[in-house]
Amino acid sequence: MPAKALMFQGTGSDVGKSLIVAGLARAFMRRGLKVLPFKPQNMSNNAAVTVDGGDIGRAQALQARACGVAPTVHMNPVLLKPQSDVGAQVVVQGRVVGNAKARDYQDLKPQLMAAVMASFNQLKADADLVLVEGAGSASELNLRRNDIANMGFARAADVPVILIGDIDRGGVIAQIVGTTAVLEPGDLAMLRGFLVNKFRGDPTLFADGMTEIAQRSGLTALGLIPYFAQAGRLPAEDAMALDQPPPALASGGQRITIAVPVLPRISNFDDLDPLKMEPGVRVVMVRAGEVIPRDADVILLPGSKATLADLADLRREGWDVDIRAHVRAGGRVFGICGGYQMLGNTIADPDGIEGAPGAIDGLALLDIETRMTGEKTLSEVRGQVPGDANASFSGYEMHVGETRGADCARPYLTFDSGRVDGASSADGRVAGCYVHGLFASDTFRSSWLQTIGAAPSTASYDAQIEATLDALAAHLEAHVDIAGLLALAR
């Protein structure tokens, strides 16, 4: 028998849809249901590699983990990866199908609905309950034609919708009631109830507000959800999360500073999350217009969706000067994926894989050269750090480009398959590799921290994620009508 399904749409972006779906997935799983997550269309440069060899949004990978299953490409059949202010790479069922400007993509959407529905039906055939997450706002009327992400999907798949508002932003009554006011009758008929998220303070003071929303919108009030302070411990997908302050450090002080330049097209920034939880580590996100702190022990260059363009922006900010001064003073630099490519002598993109065809000089801190290629590497990997048998790791590759050069003779990683990855300078103070997710491996993170002068890690990152998902599920069970939600699914 096909699974029941329930969709969660928001009054806007970053209202908490992804975390609510993850928490509900864990709550329903603990009740004995086989739950699977689904997001028809996502836009994010924070992605995850799936067991079937594709990539999907990081939020759906976290939701799959909450369900106790491995992520597949069908959980996020359409993924848009922004490469400029007006264009994005289009990934369908885990495979790149091309690039599209925002206006052109609107005309492409009808062709993608078939893939969306095929993936959704495949999940339904293998679950008791499918929890669907919308994208952005349910009331984006300018994008309603050919929509596959919100009401267009809900109506095509006949999935009832729960609307989520964010009281932390203010005006939540207008958010929810206003959404119902502008929806066309057919879309409005898909709405069944609402949740108010991120409440702070005495909930009795908003009881009248919940009643007012219910009366004015005609929707069922399903929960007033207090702010979940532990949300920052879970991998974020939206780069808006980078504007949030890091979790408070545990006792023990701040002994090591890691500076991370925030590039416009930063990708896979959840690589940093395990470092942020370490009590002796301060991760400083360096914004446009700021200088890299002189007291930084390590400068970490993260991944990028458009490496040549981000390297040009890095230079415009003057960060290349800061980085070279840091190296001259004996500091360390570490690059991941696009950040690794930037450390070399040159990066060439003759076929315009990531943007306009061209080439750019790198930072020349490693004797390597990179050439972008049309074939994308997507794979999960395991291995060790050469010379340190205790520093084992698991992670994933997600990149275009081949990197070669003299410093590759000192590889940074050795895979269990025997293949090597990355490069290191002769003194070992500058290094980089293509593998994402390294710091989530406790043994690797502990060894790396000792290398840069910090105390070894005593934390388990995976255990923290699991405990936080359990806490999120319990939080929602205490404040949401779980039985009511299940009754609304169909």
Coordinates of C-alpha atoms in Angstrom, one line a residue:
M1 CA 0.0 0.0 0.0
P2 CA 1.5 3.4 -1.0
A3 CA 2.6 5.6 1.9
K4 CA 0.7 8.5 3.2
A5 CA 2.3 12.0 2.7
L6 CA 2.2 15.4 4.3
M7 CA 3.9 18.5 3.1
F8 CA 5.3 21.4 5.1
Q9 CA 5.5 24.8 3.4
G10 CA 6.7 28.1 4.8
T11 CA 5.6 31.7 4.9
G12 CA 9.2 32.4 3.8
S13 CA 12.8 31.1 3.7
D14 CA 14.6 30.0 6.8
V15 CA 11.4 29.6 8.9
G16 CA 12.6 26.2 10.1
K17 CA 11.0 23.9 7.6
S18 CA 14.0 21.6 7.2
L19 CA 14.6 21.1 11.0
I20 CA 10.9 20.6 11.7
V21 CA 10.7 17.9 9.0
A22 CA 13.9 16.3 10.4
G23 CA 12.5 16.3 14.0
L24 CA 9.1 15.0 12.9
A25 CA 10.8 12.3 10.9
R26 CA 12.7 11.1 14.0
A27 CA 9.5 11.3 16.1
F28 CA 7.5 9.3 13.7
M29 CA 10.3 6.8 13.2
R30 CA 10.4 6.2 17.0
R31 CA 6.8 5.3 16.7
G32 CA 7.6 2.4 14.4
L33 CA 6.8 4.0 11.1
K34 CA 9.1 3.9 8.1
V35 CA 9.5 7.5 7.2
L36 CA 11.3 9.1 4.2
P37 CA 12.0 12.7 3.4
F38 CA 11.3 14.5 0.1
K39 CA 11.9 17.9 -1.3
P40 CA 10.9 18.3 -4.9
Q41 CA 13.2 21.3 -5.6
N42 CA 16.0 22.7 -3.6
M43 CA 18.4 25.5 -4.0
S44 CA 21.7 25.1 -2.1
N45 CA 25.4 24.8 -2.5
N46 CA 25.6 22.7 0.6
A47 CA 25.1 19.2 -0.8
A48 CA 25.6 15.6 0.2
V49 CA 26.7 12.5 -1.8
T50 CA 24.1 9.7 -1.9
V51 CA 24.4 6.0 -1.8
D52 CA 23.3 5.8 -5.4
G53 CA 26.1 8.1 -6.6
G54 CA 24.4 11.5 -6.9
D55 CA 24.1 14.6 -4.8
I56 CA 21.2 16.2 -3.0
G57 CA 20.6 19.1 -0.6
R58 CA 22.3 18.7 2.8
A59 CA 19.0 19.1 4.6
Q60 CA 17.5 16.0 2.9
A61 CA 20.6 14.1 3.9
L62 CA 20.1 15.1 7.5
Q63 CA 16.4 14.2 7.3
A64 CA 17.3 10.8 5.9
R65 CA 19.6 10.4 8.9
A66 CA 16.7 11.3 11.2
C67 CA 14.7 8.6 9.4
G68 CA 17.5 6.0 10.0
V69 CA 18.0 5.5 6.2
A70 CA 20.7 6.3 3.7
P71 CA 20.1 9.3 1.5
T72 CA 19.1 8.7 -2.2
V73 CA 18.8 11.1 -5.2
H74 CA 15.0 10.6 -5.1
M75 CA 14.8 12.5 -1.8
N76 CA 15.6 15.7 -3.7
P77 CA 15.1 15.1 -7.4
V78 CA 15.8 18.7 -8.5
L79 CA 18.7 20.6 -6.9
L80 CA 19.8 24.1 -8.1
K81 CA 23.3 25.1 -7.2
P82 CA 23.8 28.9 -7.6
Q83 CA 26.8 29.9 -9.6
S84 CA 26.0 33.6 -10.0
D85 CA 23.4 36.1 -9.0
V86 CA 21.1 35.1 -11.9
G87 CA 22.1 31.5 -12.8
A88 CA 22.5 28.1 -11.3
Q89 CA 23.6 24.5 -12.2
V90 CA 20.7 22.2 -12.5
V91 CA 21.0 18.7 -11.0
V92 CA 18.2 16.2 -11.7
Q93 CA 18.0 13.0 -9.8
G94 CA 21.7 13.5 -8.8
R95 CA 23.1 14.3 -12.2
V96 CA 24.0 17.6 -13.7
V97 CA 21.9 18.4 -16.7
G98 CA 23.1 21.9 -17.5
N99 CA 23.1 25.5 -16.3
A100 CA 20.2 27.9 -16.5
K101 CA 19.5 31.5 -15.8
A102 CA 16.7 32.2 -13.4
R103 CA 14.3 33.3 -16.1
D104 CA 15.1 30.4 -18.4
Y105 CA 14.6 28.0 -15.5
Q106 CA 11.0 29.0 -15.1
D107 CA 10.4 27.6 -18.6
L108 CA 12.3 24.5 -17.8
K109 CA 10.2 23.5 -14.8
P110 CA 7.4 21.8 -16.6
Q111 CA 9.9 19.3 -18.1
L112 CA 11.2 18.5 -14.6
M113 CA 7.8 17.7 -13.0
A114 CA 8.0 14.1 -14.5
A115 CA 11.2 13.5 -12.7
V116 CA 9.8 15.0 -9.5
M117 CA 6.7 12.8 -9.6
A118 CA 8.7 9.7 -10.5
S119 CA 11.0 10.1 -7.5
F120 CA 8.1 10.9 -5.2
N121 CA 6.2 7.8 -6.3
Q122 CA 9.3 5.6 -5.8
L123 CA 9.6 6.8 -2.2
K124 CA 5.9 6.3 -1.6
A125 CA 6.3 2.7 -2.7
D126 CA 8.9 2.1 0.0
A127 CA 7.5 3.9 3.1
D128 CA 4.7 4.3 5.5
L129 CA 4.9 8.1 5.6
V130 CA 6.7 10.6 3.3
L131 CA 7.3 14.0 4.8
V132 CA 7.6 16.6 2.0
E133 CA 9.4 20.0 2.4
G134 CA 8.5 23.0 0.3
A135 CA 11.0 25.7 -0.8
G136 CA 11.0 29.3 0.0
S137 CA 7.5 30.8 0.5
A138 CA 4.1 29.3 -0.3
S139 CA 2.9 32.7 -1.5
E140 CA 5.5 33.5 -4.2
L141 CA 2.8 34.2 -6.8
N142 CA 5.3 35.5 -9.3
L143 CA 6.8 31.9 -9.4
R144 CA 3.4 30.0 -9.2
R145 CA 3.2 29.3 -13.0
N146 CA 4.8 25.9 -13.6
D147 CA 5.7 25.5 -9.9
I148 CA 7.2 22.2 -8.9
A149 CA 8.4 23.2 -5.4
N150 CA 5.3 24.2 -3.4
M151 CA 1.6 24.3 -4.3
G152 CA 2.3 23.1 -7.9
F153 CA 3.7 19.9 -6.5
A154 CA 1.1 19.6 -3.7
R155 CA -1.8 19.7 -6.1
A156 CA -0.1 17.4 -8.7
A157 CA 0.6 14.8 -6.0
D158 CA -2.6 15.5 -3.9
V159 CA -0.6 16.1 -0.7
P160 CA -2.1 18.1 2.1
V161 CA 0.0 21.1 3.3
I162 CA 0.9 22.4 6.8
L163 CA 2.0 26.1 6.8
I164 CA 4.9 27.2 9.0
G165 CA 5.4 30.7 10.2
D166 CA 8.4 32.2 12.0
I167 CA 7.4 34.3 15.0
D168 CA 11.1 35.2 15.7
R169 CA 10.9 37.6 12.7
G170 CA 7.8 39.3 14.0
G171 CA 4.4 39.7 12.3
V172 CA 3.7 36.0 12.3
I173 CA -0.1 36.6 12.3
A174 CA 0.3 38.6 9.0
Q175 CA 2.7 36.0 7.7
I176 CA 0.1 33.1 7.9
V177 CA -3.1 35.0 7.4
G178 CA -1.5 37.0 4.5
T179 CA -0.4 33.8 2.8
T180 CA -4.0 32.4 2.9
A181 CA -5.3 35.7 1.6
V182 CA -3.2 35.7 -1.6
L183 CA -3.4 32.0 -2.5
E184 CA -5.8 31.1 -5.3
P185 CA -8.8 28.9 -4.2
G186 CA -7.3 25.6 -5.5
D187 CA -4.0 26.2 -3.6
L188 CA -5.8 27.4 -0.5
A189 CA -7.8 24.2 -0.5
M190 CA -4.6 22.2 0.0
L191 CA -3.8 23.9 3.4
R192 CA -4.9 22.0 6.4
G193 CA -3.2 23.6 9.4
F194 CA -0.4 25.8 10.7
L195 CA 2.6 25.7 13.0
V196 CA 4.2 28.8 14.6
N197 CA 7.9 28.3 15.0
K198 CA 10.8 29.8 17.1
F199 CA 8.6 31.2 19.9
R200 CA 10.5 32.8 22.9
G201 CA 8.9 33.6 26.2
D202 CA 5.6 32.7 27.9
P203 CA 3.5 30.7 25.5
T204 CA 0.3 31.7 27.2
L205 CA 0.9 35.3 26.0
F206 CA 0.4 34.1 22.4
A207 CA -2.7 31.9 23.0
D208 CA -4.9 34.6 21.7
G209 CA -2.6 35.0 18.7
M210 CA -3.0 31.3 17.8
T211 CA -6.8 31.6 18.0
E212 CA -6.7 34.8 15.9
I213 CA -4.7 33.0 13.2
A214 CA -7.0 30.0 13.2
Q215 CA -10.1 32.1 12.9
R216 CA -8.8 34.4 10.2
S217 CA -7.1 31.7 8.1
G218 CA -9.6 28.9 8.6
L219 CA -6.6 26.6 9.4
T220 CA -6.2 24.2 12.4
A221 CA -3.6 25.3 14.9
L222 CA -1.2 22.4 15.3
G223 CA 1.5 23.8 17.6
L224 CA 3.4 26.7 19.0
I225 CA 7.0 25.6 18.9
P226 CA 9.5 27.2 21.3
Y227 CA 12.8 28.2 20.0
F228 CA 15.1 25.2 19.8
A229 CA 18.5 26.4 21.1
Q230 CA 20.4 23.3 20.0
A231 CA 19.5 23.9 16.3
G232 CA 23.0 25.2 15.7
R233 CA 24.5 21.8 16.4
L234 CA 22.9 20.3 13.3
P235 CA 24.3 20.8 9.8
A236 CA 22.7 23.8 8.1
E237 CA 21.9 24.0 4.4
D238 CA 21.2 27.7 3.8
A239 CA 24.1 30.1 3.8
M240 CA 21.9 32.4 5.9
A241 CA 23.0 30.1 8.8
L242 CA 26.5 31.6 8.5
D243 CA 25.1 34.8 9.8
Q244 CA 24.2 33.2 13.1
P245 CA 26.6 33.3 16.1
P246 CA 28.4 30.0 16.7
P247 CA 27.3 27.8 19.7
A248 CA 28.7 28.9 23.0
L249 CA 32.0 27.3 23.8
A250 CA 32.3 24.8 26.6
S251 CA 34.6 25.6 29.5
G252 CA 38.3 25.5 28.7
G253 CA 38.8 28.8 26.9
Q254 CA 39.7 29.6 23.4
R255 CA 43.2 28.6 22.5
I256 CA 43.2 28.1 18.7
T257 CA 41.7 30.5 16.1
I258 CA 40.7 29.3 12.7
A259 CA 39.8 32.0 10.2
V260 CA 37.5 31.3 7.3
P261 CA 37.0 33.8 4.5
V262 CA 33.3 33.7 3.6
L263 CA 33.3 33.7 -0.2
P264 CA 30.1 34.6 -2.2
R265 CA 29.7 31.1 -3.6
I266 CA 30.8 29.2 -0.5
S267 CA 29.7 25.5 -0.6
N268 CA 29.6 22.6 1.8
F269 CA 30.3 24.9 4.7
D270 CA 29.0 22.2 7.1
D271 CA 32.6 21.0 6.9
L272 CA 33.2 23.6 9.6
D273 CA 30.5 22.4 12.1
P274 CA 32.6 19.8 13.9
L275 CA 35.3 22.4 14.5
K276 CA 32.8 24.9 15.9
M277 CA 31.8 22.4 18.7
E278 CA 35.3 22.0 20.0
P279 CA 35.8 23.9 23.3
G280 CA 39.4 25.0 22.6
V281 CA 38.7 26.3 19.1
R282 CA 37.3 29.6 17.9
V283 CA 36.1 29.6 14.3
V284 CA 36.0 33.2 12.9
M285 CA 33.9 33.7 9.7
V286 CA 35.6 36.6 7.9
R287 CA 33.0 38.7 6.0
A288 CA 33.4 41.0 3.1
G289 CA 35.0 44.3 4.2
E290 CA 36.9 42.6 7.1
V291 CA 40.5 41.6 7.4
I292 CA 41.6 38.1 8.3
P293 CA 42.6 38.3 12.0
R294 CA 46.3 38.5 12.6
D295 CA 46.0 36.2 15.6
A296 CA 44.7 33.3 13.4
D297 CA 46.5 30.1 13.8
V298 CA 45.0 28.6 10.7
I299 CA 43.3 30.1 7.6
L300 CA 40.9 27.6 6.2
L301 CA 39.7 28.1 2.6
P302 CA 36.3 26.3 2.2
G303 CA 34.7 24.8 -0.9
S304 CA 33.3 27.0 -3.7
K305 CA 30.7 26.5 -6.4
A306 CA 32.6 28.8 -8.8
T307 CA 36.2 28.7 -7.8
L308 CA 37.6 31.2 -10.4
A309 CA 35.0 33.8 -9.5
D310 CA 35.4 33.3 -5.8
L311 CA 39.2 33.6 -6.1
A312 CA 38.8 36.9 -7.9
D313 CA 36.5 38.1 -5.1
L314 CA 39.1 36.9 -2.5
R315 CA 41.6 39.2 -4.2
R316 CA 39.2 42.1 -4.4
E317 CA 38.8 41.8 -0.6
G318 CA 42.6 41.9 -0.2
W319 CA 42.5 38.5 1.6
D320 CA 45.3 37.2 -0.7
V321 CA 47.6 39.7 1.0
D322 CA 46.4 38.7 4.4
I323 CA 47.0 35.0 3.6
R324 CA 50.5 35.5 2.3
A325 CA 51.4 37.6 5.4
H326 CA 50.0 34.8 7.5
V327 CA 52.2 32.2 5.8
R328 CA 55.3 34.4 6.0
A329 CA 54.7 34.7 9.8
G330 CA 54.7 30.9 10.1
G331 CA 50.9 30.4 10.0
R332 CA 49.1 27.4 8.5
V333 CA 46.7 27.3 5.6
F334 CA 44.3 24.5 4.7
G335 CA 42.1 24.3 1.6
I336 CA 39.1 22.0 0.9
C337 CA 38.0 21.4 -2.6
G338 CA 37.7 24.8 -4.3
G339 CA 39.8 26.2 -1.5
Y340 CA 42.5 23.6 -2.3
Q341 CA 42.4 24.6 -6.0
M342 CA 42.9 28.2 -5.0
L343 CA 46.2 27.4 -3.2
G344 CA 47.9 26.4 -6.5
N345 CA 49.6 28.3 -9.3
T346 CA 46.8 28.4 -11.8
I347 CA 43.2 27.3 -12.3
A348 CA 42.0 26.9 -15.9
D349 CA 38.4 26.5 -17.0
P350 CA 38.7 26.5 -20.8
D351 CA 35.2 25.0 -21.4
G352 CA 33.3 27.3 -19.0
I353 CA 32.3 24.5 -16.6
E354 CA 31.8 26.8 -13.7
G355 CA 31.2 30.1 -15.5
A356 CA 32.8 32.0 -18.3
P357 CA 35.7 30.2 -20.0
G358 CA 39.1 31.4 -18.7
A359 CA 42.0 31.0 -16.4
I360 CA 43.3 32.7 -13.3
D361 CA 46.5 32.7 -11.2
G362 CA 46.2 31.0 -7.9
L363 CA 47.7 32.0 -4.6
A364 CA 50.9 30.0 -5.5
L365 CA 51.2 28.5 -2.0
L366 CA 51.3 25.0 -3.4
D367 CA 53.1 23.9 -6.6
I368 CA 50.0 22.5 -8.3
E369 CA 47.8 23.4 -11.3
T370 CA 44.0 22.7 -11.7
R371 CA 42.1 22.2 -14.9
M372 CA 38.3 22.1 -14.7
T373 CA 36.7 19.1 -16.5
G374 CA 33.2 18.3 -17.5
E375 CA 33.1 15.1 -15.5
K376 CA 32.0 15.5 -11.9
T377 CA 33.6 13.3 -9.2
L378 CA 30.9 12.1 -6.7
S379 CA 32.0 9.3 -4.3
E380 CA 32.2 8.4 -0.6
V381 CA 35.8 7.7 0.5
R382 CA 37.6 6.3 3.5
G383 CA 41.3 6.3 4.4
Q384 CA 44.1 7.6 6.5
V385 CA 46.6 10.5 6.7
P386 CA 50.0 9.3 5.4
G387 CA 52.3 8.8 8.4
D388 CA 49.6 8.9 10.9
A389 CA 47.8 5.5 11.1
N390 CA 45.5 6.8 13.9
A391 CA 44.1 9.6 11.7
S392 CA 41.5 7.7 9.8
F393 CA 38.7 9.4 8.1
S394 CA 35.5 9.0 6.1
G395 CA 34.2 11.7 3.8
Y396 CA 33.1 12.4 0.3
E397 CA 34.3 13.9 -3.0
M398 CA 32.1 16.3 -4.9
H399 CA 34.0 18.3 -7.4
V400 CA 35.0 19.0 -11.0
G401 CA 38.6 19.5 -11.9
E402 CA 41.9 17.6 -11.9
T403 CA 44.8 18.8 -9.9
R404 CA 48.4 17.9 -10.6
G405 CA 51.8 19.3 -9.7
A406 CA 55.0 18.7 -7.8
D407 CA 53.5 19.1 -4.4
C408 CA 51.0 16.3 -5.1
A409 CA 54.1 14.0 -4.5
R410 CA 53.3 14.8 -0.9
P411 CA 49.6 13.7 -0.8
Y412 CA 47.5 14.8 2.1
L413 CA 45.3 11.7 2.2
T414 CA 45.5 8.1 1.2
F415 CA 42.3 6.2 0.5
D416 CA 41.6 2.6 1.4
S417 CA 41.5 2.0 -2.4
G418 CA 45.1 3.0 -2.6
R419 CA 44.4 6.2 -4.4
V420 CA 45.8 9.4 -2.9
D421 CA 44.4 12.9 -2.7
G422 CA 45.6 16.4 -2.0
A423 CA 49.0 18.1 -1.7
S424 CA 51.3 19.5 1.0
S425 CA 54.1 22.1 1.1
A426 CA 57.6 20.9 2.0
D427 CA 57.2 22.3 5.5
G428 CA 53.7 20.9 5.9
R429 CA 52.2 24.3 6.8
V430 CA 50.1 24.6 3.6
A431 CA 48.0 21.7 2.5
G432 CA 44.7 20.9 0.8
C433 CA 42.5 18.1 -0.5
Y434 CA 39.3 17.5 -2.3
V435 CA 37.6 15.5 0.5
H436 CA 34.6 17.0 2.3
G437 CA 33.4 15.9 5.7
L438 CA 36.9 15.2 7.1
F439 CA 36.4 17.0 10.4
A440 CA 33.3 14.9 11.2
S441 CA 35.6 12.0 11.6
D442 CA 36.6 12.1 15.3
T443 CA 40.1 10.5 14.8
F444 CA 41.0 12.8 11.9
R445 CA 39.7 15.9 13.7
S446 CA 41.6 15.0 16.9
S447 CA 44.9 14.4 15.0
W448 CA 44.5 17.6 12.9
L449 CA 43.8 19.7 16.0
Q450 CA 47.0 18.4 17.6
T451 CA 48.9 19.3 14.5
I452 CA 47.8 22.9 14.7
G453 CA 48.6 23.2 18.4
A454 CA 45.2 22.5 19.9
A455 CA 44.2 19.9 22.5
P456 CA 43.1 16.6 21.0
S457 CA 39.3 16.2 20.6
T458 CA 37.4 14.2 23.1
A459 CA 34.0 14.7 21.4
S460 CA 32.0 12.4 19.2
Y461 CA 30.5 14.4 16.4
D462 CA 28.1 11.6 15.3
A463 CA 26.9 11.1 18.8
Q464 CA 26.2 14.8 19.1
I465 CA 24.1 14.8 15.9
E466 CA 22.1 11.8 17.0
A467 CA 21.5 13.2 20.5
T468 CA 20.4 16.5 19.0
L469 CA 18.0 14.8 16.6
D470 CA 16.5 12.9 19.5
A471 CA 16.2 16.1 21.5
L472 CA 14.5 17.9 18.5
A473 CA 12.0 15.0 18.2
A474 CA 11.2 15.2 21.9
H475 CA 10.9 19.0 21.6
L476 CA 8.4 18.7 18.8
E477 CA 6.5 15.9 20.5
A478 CA 6.0 18.2 23.5
H479 CA 4.7 21.2 21.5
V480 CA 3.1 19.8 18.3
D481 CA -0.1 17.8 17.8
I482 CA 1.8 14.8 16.4
A483 CA -1.4 12.6 16.2
G484 CA -3.2 15.5 14.5
L485 CA -0.5 15.7 11.9
L486 CA -0.6 12.0 11.2
A487 CA -4.4 12.1 10.9
L488 CA -4.1 14.8 8.2
A489 CA -1.6 12.8 6.1
R490 CA -3.0 11.0 3.1

